[in-house]
């Protein structure tokens, strides 16, 4: 019998991968498609060490452990109660030897982990800067969706610090900030290499963008074919089913 505590305000969801489950708040911030798509876009080679900045529920490290041959996965989360919940999800799946959750500030990642300590860094950061969107009155939701505890430049700076030379950074964000993202990446020597736009339907404009950048990489950028989420209302495309593992 599993002894991992599940609180009254929490639920356990099936991840459809390796029998893994994840604990989430019934009324709090839950992981979305963007996190799942990032886990499908990121490339992790056997033996590599991975850090997820702003891990929330721990969804990305857990999915990457399920999908890849990486050696070890770390999630960094500033909210103590959220990090504690993510840690219980790790234990629920018996992944303590492969995944760990660290409570800490993204802005201090370089100090916490040391320079050049990871092969791969991922992040699904808050999309809204202070000038965009109405802040949610729930602090947890505001931190997840708005640049309250860190800015985009903080995420990119710290990712560059903890990545080894030639290491890879994976980001999911909004297309309207793409020019800003690329400019900020170049300031910290993260060179964009792959970009994939995500469209809700074939005839709709993109609402997400997935980016791979290499620390200290040369100038060469590949724009991959777009990812279409729905072939018709309520029905995913085959590529989405593959990413989810259905």
Tab-separated table of N, CA, C and O in Angstrom, residues 27-112:
chain	number	residue	atom	x	y	z
A	27	UNK	N	-7.888	22.912	-7.271
A	27	UNK	CA	-8.277	24.250	-7.712
A	27	UNK	C	-7.082	25.147	-8.002
A	27	UNK	O	-7.250	26.321	-8.325
A	28	UNK	N	-5.868	24.624	-7.905
A	28	UNK	CA	-4.683	25.434	-8.140
A	28	UNK	C	-4.193	25.313	-9.567
A	28	UNK	O	-4.869	24.798	-10.452
A	29	UNK	N	-2.970	25.799	-9.806
A	29	UNK	CA	-2.386	25.732	-11.140
A	29	UNK	C	-2.041	24.282	-11.476
A	29	UNK	O	-1.374	23.600	-10.707
A	30	UNK	N	-2.506	23.807	-12.622
A	30	UNK	CA	-2.198	22.450	-13.094
A	30	UNK	C	-1.377	22.543	-14.371
A	30	UNK	O	-1.473	23.525	-15.119
A	31	UNK	N	-0.586	21.527	-14.620
A	31	UNK	CA	0.225	21.565	-15.831
A	31	UNK	C	-0.689	21.563	-17.056
A	31	UNK	O	-1.796	21.045	-17.045
A	32	UNK	N	-0.199	22.160	-18.137
A	32	UNK	CA	-0.980	22.250	-19.360
A	32	UNK	C	-0.289	21.560	-20.519
A	32	UNK	O	0.765	20.932	-20.376
A	33	UNK	N	-0.868	21.711	-21.691
A	33	UNK	CA	-0.306	21.106	-22.889
A	33	UNK	C	1.081	21.633	-23.189
A	33	UNK	O	1.936	20.911	-23.716
A	34	UNK	N	1.337	22.903	-22.852
A	34	UNK	CA	2.653	23.477	-23.157
A	34	UNK	C	3.785	22.674	-22.514
A	34	UNK	O	4.819	22.419	-23.139
A	35	UNK	N	3.592	22.236	-21.259
A	35	UNK	CA	4.620	21.439	-20.583
A	35	UNK	C	4.812	20.095	-21.263
A	35	UNK	O	5.941	19.620	-21.435
A	36	UNK	N	3.709	19.464	-21.672
A	36	UNK	CA	3.802	18.167	-22.352
A	36	UNK	C	4.492	18.322	-23.696
A	36	UNK	O	5.353	17.509	-24.077
A	37	UNK	N	4.153	19.372	-24.452
A	37	UNK	CA	4.791	19.597	-25.749
A	37	UNK	C	6.280	19.878	-25.595
A	37	UNK	O	7.096	19.427	-26.407
A	38	UNK	N	6.651	20.606	-24.539
A	38	UNK	CA	8.071	20.870	-24.302
A	38	UNK	C	8.814	19.571	-24.014
A	38	UNK	O	9.933	19.358	-24.503
A	39	UNK	N	8.188	18.672	-23.253
A	39	UNK	CA	8.835	17.390	-22.953
A	39	UNK	C	8.992	16.543	-24.212
A	39	UNK	O	9.896	15.704	-24.302
A	40	UNK	N	8.114	16.749	-25.207
A	40	UNK	CA	8.240	16.035	-26.468
A	40	UNK	C	9.249	16.664	-27.411
A	40	UNK	O	9.840	15.983	-28.249
A	41	UNK	N	9.458	17.963	-27.280
A	41	UNK	CA	10.382	18.709	-28.146
A	41	UNK	C	11.825	18.589	-27.672
A	41	UNK	O	12.761	18.553	-28.481
A	42	UNK	N	12.026	18.528	-26.369
A	42	UNK	CA	13.376	18.472	-25.797
A	42	UNK	C	14.065	17.160	-26.147
A	42	UNK	O	13.439	16.099	-26.148
A	43	UNK	N	15.351	17.234	-26.424
A	43	UNK	CA	16.157	16.054	-26.724
A	43	UNK	C	17.139	15.826	-25.578
A	43	UNK	O	17.966	16.693	-25.284
A	44	UNK	N	17.013	14.673	-24.968
A	44	UNK	CA	17.896	14.310	-23.861
A	44	UNK	C	18.573	12.996	-24.222
A	44	UNK	O	17.900	11.992	-24.458
A	45	UNK	N	19.893	12.999	-24.272
A	45	UNK	CA	20.652	11.808	-24.652
A	45	UNK	C	20.953	10.945	-23.433
A	45	UNK	O	20.952	11.434	-22.295
A	46	UNK	N	21.220	9.659	-23.651
A	46	UNK	CA	21.582	8.785	-22.530
A	46	UNK	C	22.753	9.342	-21.728
A	46	UNK	O	23.729	9.829	-22.294
A	47	UNK	N	22.603	9.317	-20.412
A	47	UNK	CA	23.668	9.765	-19.532
A	47	UNK	C	23.693	11.248	-19.222
A	47	UNK	O	24.510	11.706	-18.422
A	48	UNK	N	22.784	12.024	-19.825
A	48	UNK	CA	22.811	13.471	-19.611
A	48	UNK	C	22.058	13.868	-18.337
A	48	UNK	O	21.144	13.189	-17.895
A	49	UNK	N	22.474	15.012	-17.792
A	49	UNK	CA	21.855	15.587	-16.594
A	49	UNK	C	20.999	16.778	-17.009
A	49	UNK	O	21.438	17.619	-17.784
A	50	UNK	N	19.790	16.837	-16.443
A	50	UNK	CA	18.790	17.807	-16.886
A	50	UNK	C	18.292	18.634	-15.704
A	50	UNK	O	18.051	18.107	-14.613
A	51	UNK	N	18.100	19.940	-15.945
A	51	UNK	CA	17.510	20.838	-14.951
A	51	UNK	C	16.288	21.505	-15.552
A	51	UNK	O	16.343	22.032	-16.666
A	52	UNK	N	15.179	21.505	-14.815
A	52	UNK	CA	13.963	22.213	-15.218
A	52	UNK	C	13.790	23.420	-14.310
A	52	UNK	O	13.638	23.276	-13.085
A	53	UNK	N	13.791	24.601	-14.895
A	53	UNK	CA	13.684	25.851	-14.131
A	53	UNK	C	12.220	26.238	-13.960
A	53	UNK	O	11.503	26.433	-14.944
A	54	UNK	N	11.781	26.361	-12.701
A	54	UNK	CA	10.386	26.687	-12.410
A	54	UNK	C	9.510	25.480	-12.655
A	54	UNK	O	8.527	25.534	-13.393
A	55	UNK	N	9.818	24.375	-11.993
A	55	UNK	CA	9.236	23.078	-12.343
A	55	UNK	C	7.779	22.893	-11.935
A	55	UNK	O	7.098	22.033	-12.461
A	56	UNK	N	7.270	23.701	-11.000
A	56	UNK	CA	5.862	23.573	-10.609
A	56	UNK	C	5.563	22.194	-10.043
A	56	UNK	O	6.171	21.751	-9.064
A	57	UNK	N	4.646	21.482	-10.685
A	57	UNK	CA	4.235	20.149	-10.228
A	57	UNK	C	5.308	19.087	-10.430
A	57	UNK	O	5.154	17.960	-9.962
A	58	UNK	N	6.386	19.435	-11.154
A	58	UNK	CA	7.416	18.449	-11.472
A	58	UNK	C	7.119	17.674	-12.739
A	58	UNK	O	7.790	16.686	-13.051
A	59	UNK	N	6.144	18.124	-13.504
A	59	UNK	CA	5.684	17.396	-14.683
A	59	UNK	C	6.797	17.176	-15.705
A	59	UNK	O	6.924	16.078	-16.269
A	60	UNK	N	7.621	18.194	-15.977
A	60	UNK	CA	8.614	18.048	-17.042
A	60	UNK	C	9.721	17.065	-16.662
A	60	UNK	O	10.032	16.161	-17.451
A	61	UNK	N	10.339	17.151	-15.470
A	61	UNK	CA	11.332	16.130	-15.111
A	61	UNK	C	10.754	14.715	-15.113
A	61	UNK	O	11.418	13.771	-15.565
A	62	UNK	N	9.536	14.551	-14.629
A	62	UNK	CA	8.927	13.219	-14.574
A	62	UNK	C	8.669	12.683	-15.977
A	62	UNK	O	8.964	11.520	-16.291
A	63	UNK	N	8.142	13.525	-16.873
A	63	UNK	CA	7.906	13.068	-18.244
A	63	UNK	C	9.216	12.794	-18.978
A	63	UNK	O	9.311	11.823	-19.732
A	64	UNK	N	10.225	13.635	-18.775
A	64	UNK	CA	11.503	13.409	-19.445
A	64	UNK	C	12.170	12.131	-18.951
A	64	UNK	O	12.817	11.429	-19.723
A	65	UNK	N	12.000	11.816	-17.668
A	65	UNK	CA	12.546	10.555	-17.163
A	65	UNK	C	11.861	9.375	-17.845
A	65	UNK	O	12.500	8.365	-18.159
A	66	UNK	N	10.559	9.531	-18.097
A	66	UNK	CA	9.797	8.456	-18.735
A	66	UNK	C	10.156	8.298	-20.211
A	66	UNK	O	10.159	7.181	-20.736
A	67	UNK	N	10.467	9.412	-20.873
A	67	UNK	CA	10.619	9.397	-22.332
A	67	UNK	C	12.064	9.241	-22.805
A	67	UNK	O	12.292	8.903	-23.975
A	68	UNK	N	13.046	9.536	-21.966
A	68	UNK	CA	14.426	9.621	-22.435
A	68	UNK	C	15.354	8.729	-21.609
A	68	UNK	O	14.957	8.163	-20.590
A	69	UNK	N	16.605	8.664	-22.049
A	69	UNK	CA	17.621	7.895	-21.333
A	69	UNK	C	18.519	8.759	-20.479
A	69	UNK	O	19.645	8.359	-20.158
A	70	UNK	N	18.045	9.955	-20.115
A	70	UNK	CA	18.840	10.840	-19.278
A	70	UNK	C	19.236	10.193	-17.961
A	70	UNK	O	18.512	9.341	-17.437
A	71	UNK	N	20.369	10.638	-17.421
A	71	UNK	CA	20.886	10.038	-16.184
A	71	UNK	C	20.164	10.551	-14.945
A	71	UNK	O	19.835	9.791	-14.036
A	72	UNK	N	19.937	11.871	-14.904
A	72	UNK	CA	19.327	12.461	-13.709
A	72	UNK	C	18.588	13.734	-14.080
A	72	UNK	O	18.998	14.473	-14.977
A	73	UNK	N	17.498	13.989	-13.338
A	73	UNK	CA	16.614	15.116	-13.627
A	73	UNK	C	16.353	15.897	-12.337
A	73	UNK	O	15.997	15.299	-11.319
A	74	UNK	N	16.512	17.213	-12.404
A	74	UNK	CA	16.298	18.083	-11.247
A	74	UNK	C	15.256	19.132	-11.598
A	74	UNK	O	15.281	19.697	-12.691
A	75	UNK	N	14.341	19.395	-10.681
A	75	UNK	CA	13.372	20.469	-10.846
A	75	UNK	C	13.609	21.536	-9.794
A	75	UNK	O	13.755	21.213	-8.613
A	76	UNK	N	13.670	22.793	-10.203
A	76	UNK	CA	13.850	23.924	-9.286
A	76	UNK	C	12.542	24.689	-9.187
A	76	UNK	O	11.990	25.124	-10.208
A	77	UNK	N	12.037	24.872	-7.970
A	77	UNK	CA	10.749	25.532	-7.746
A	77	UNK	C	10.839	26.449	-6.540
A	77	UNK	O	11.301	26.038	-5.476
A	78	UNK	N	10.375	27.700	-6.683
A	78	UNK	CA	10.517	28.692	-5.619
A	78	UNK	C	9.454	28.539	-4.525
A	78	UNK	O	9.707	28.863	-3.359
A	79	UNK	N	8.261	28.052	-4.860
A	79	UNK	CA	7.184	27.947	-3.872
A	79	UNK	C	7.350	26.659	-3.067
A	79	UNK	O	7.258	25.558	-3.615
A	80	UNK	N	7.555	26.796	-1.770
A	80	UNK	CA	7.879	25.639	-0.929
A	80	UNK	C	6.788	24.572	-0.951
A	80	UNK	O	7.083	23.374	-1.032
A	81	UNK	N	5.524	24.988	-0.870
A	81	UNK	CA	4.452	23.995	-0.835
A	81	UNK	C	4.299	23.276	-2.171
A	81	UNK	O	4.009	22.077	-2.219
A	82	UNK	N	4.530	23.994	-3.267
A	82	UNK	CA	4.457	23.380	-4.599
A	82	UNK	C	5.617	22.404	-4.788
A	82	UNK	O	5.439	21.296	-5.310
A	83	UNK	N	6.818	22.818	-4.347
A	83	UNK	CA	7.985	21.933	-4.429
A	83	UNK	C	7.773	20.673	-3.592
A	83	UNK	O	8.141	19.565	-4.004
A	84	UNK	N	7.163	20.835	-2.418
A	84	UNK	CA	6.900	19.680	-1.559
A	84	UNK	C	5.922	18.720	-2.234
A	84	UNK	O	6.090	17.489	-2.186
A	85	UNK	N	4.912	19.269	-2.902
A	85	UNK	CA	3.960	18.437	-3.621
A	85	UNK	C	4.639	17.714	-4.786
A	85	UNK	O	4.390	16.519	-5.019
A	86	UNK	N	5.497	18.412	-5.513
A	86	UNK	CA	6.240	17.783	-6.610
A	86	UNK	C	7.127	16.656	-6.088
A	86	UNK	O	7.250	15.599	-6.719
A	87	UNK	N	7.719	16.864	-4.917
A	87	UNK	CA	8.542	15.827	-4.312
A	87	UNK	C	7.746	14.588	-3.977
A	87	UNK	O	8.235	13.457	-4.111
A	88	UNK	N	6.487	14.782	-3.560
A	88	UNK	CA	5.626	13.625	-3.283
A	88	UNK	C	5.271	12.888	-4.576
A	88	UNK	O	5.130	11.654	-4.574
A	89	UNK	N	5.138	13.617	-5.693
A	89	UNK	CA	4.900	12.952	-6.975
A	89	UNK	C	6.099	12.102	-7.380
A	89	UNK	O	5.942	10.997	-7.907
A	90	UNK	N	7.292	12.610	-7.124
A	90	UNK	CA	8.508	11.831	-7.406
A	90	UNK	C	8.492	10.536	-6.601
A	90	UNK	O	8.742	9.440	-7.126
A	91	UNK	N	8.179	10.656	-5.318
A	91	UNK	CA	8.137	9.481	-4.447
A	91	UNK	C	7.012	8.525	-4.850
A	91	UNK	O	7.168	7.295	-4.793
A	92	UNK	N	5.876	9.080	-5.264
A	92	UNK	CA	4.733	8.266	-5.681
A	92	UNK	C	5.107	7.331	-6.832
A	92	UNK	O	4.625	6.204	-6.929
A	93	UNK	N	6.015	7.819	-7.699
A	93	UNK	CA	6.450	7.039	-8.859
A	93	UNK	C	7.772	6.291	-8.629
A	93	UNK	O	8.329	5.727	-9.567
A	94	UNK	N	8.253	6.329	-7.381
A	94	UNK	CA	9.491	5.630	-7.008
A	94	UNK	C	10.685	6.094	-7.857
A	94	UNK	O	11.495	5.286	-8.310
A	95	UNK	N	10.779	7.406	-8.044
A	95	UNK	CA	11.829	7.971	-8.899
A	95	UNK	C	12.897	8.726	-8.103
A	95	UNK	O	13.657	9.504	-8.673
A	96	UNK	N	12.975	8.478	-6.811
A	96	UNK	CA	13.887	9.261	-5.963
A	96	UNK	C	15.343	9.189	-6.412
A	96	UNK	O	16.105	10.129	-6.186
A	97	UNK	N	15.746	8.095	-7.049
A	97	UNK	CA	17.142	7.970	-7.482
A	97	UNK	C	17.404	8.666	-8.813
A	97	UNK	O	18.557	8.893	-9.169
A	98	UNK	N	16.339	9.006	-9.534
A	98	UNK	CA	16.505	9.626	-10.854
A	98	UNK	C	16.065	11.087	-10.904
A	98	UNK	O	16.519	11.844	-11.752
A	99	UNK	N	15.139	11.474	-10.020
A	99	UNK	CA	14.559	12.817	-10.052
A	99	UNK	C	14.616	13.425	-8.662
A	99	UNK	O	14.283	12.748	-7.679
A	100	UNK	N	15.029	14.693	-8.566
A	100	UNK	CA	14.916	15.383	-7.287
A	100	UNK	C	14.379	16.795	-7.488
A	100	UNK	O	14.562	17.399	-8.551
A	101	UNK	N	13.669	17.278	-6.504
A	101	UNK	CA	13.062	18.610	-6.531
A	101	UNK	C	13.793	19.486	-5.516
A	101	UNK	O	13.936	19.103	-4.348
A	102	UNK	N	14.244	20.640	-5.961
A	102	UNK	CA	14.978	21.581	-5.115
A	102	UNK	C	14.135	22.844	-4.952
A	102	UNK	O	13.617	23.381	-5.929
A	103	UNK	N	13.974	23.294	-3.713
A	103	UNK	CA	13.282	24.557	-3.457
A	103	UNK	C	14.278	25.695	-3.565
A	103	UNK	O	15.281	25.726	-2.843
A	104	UNK	N	14.024	26.616	-4.477
A	104	UNK	CA	14.942	27.732	-4.654
A	104	UNK	C	14.482	28.665	-5.750
A	104	UNK	O	13.535	28.385	-6.488
A	105	UNK	N	15.175	29.779	-5.845
A	105	UNK	CA	14.837	30.868	-6.757
A	105	UNK	C	15.576	30.676	-8.082
A	105	UNK	O	16.793	30.466	-8.098
A	106	UNK	N	14.851	30.756	-9.195
A	106	UNK	CA	15.490	30.676	-10.519
A	106	UNK	C	16.628	31.673	-10.637
A	106	UNK	O	17.673	31.366	-11.225
A	107	UNK	N	16.470	32.849	-10.042
A	107	UNK	CA	17.488	33.894	-10.153
A	107	UNK	C	18.797	33.526	-9.463
A	107	UNK	O	19.822	34.180	-9.658
A	108	UNK	N	18.749	32.440	-8.655
A	108	UNK	CA	19.934	31.974	-7.936
A	108	UNK	C	20.410	30.608	-8.441
A	108	UNK	O	21.222	29.957	-7.780
A	109	UNK	N	19.918	30.166	-9.591
A	109	UNK	CA	20.227	28.813	-10.067
A	109	UNK	C	21.731	28.589	-10.220
A	109	UNK	O	22.254	27.536	-9.852
A	110	UNK	N	22.438	29.581	-10.761
A	110	UNK	CA	23.877	29.443	-10.941
A	110	UNK	C	24.606	29.247	-9.623
A	110	UNK	O	25.552	28.447	-9.536
A	111	UNK	N	24.153	29.949	-8.603
A	111	UNK	CA	24.771	29.807	-7.281
A	111	UNK	C	24.387	28.473	-6.642
A	111	UNK	O	25.220	27.807	-6.011
A	112	UNK	N	23.133	28.063	-6.811
A	112	UNK	CA	22.653	26.826	-6.186
A	112	UNK	C	23.361	25.601	-6.756
A	112	UNK	O	23.799	24.717	-6.016
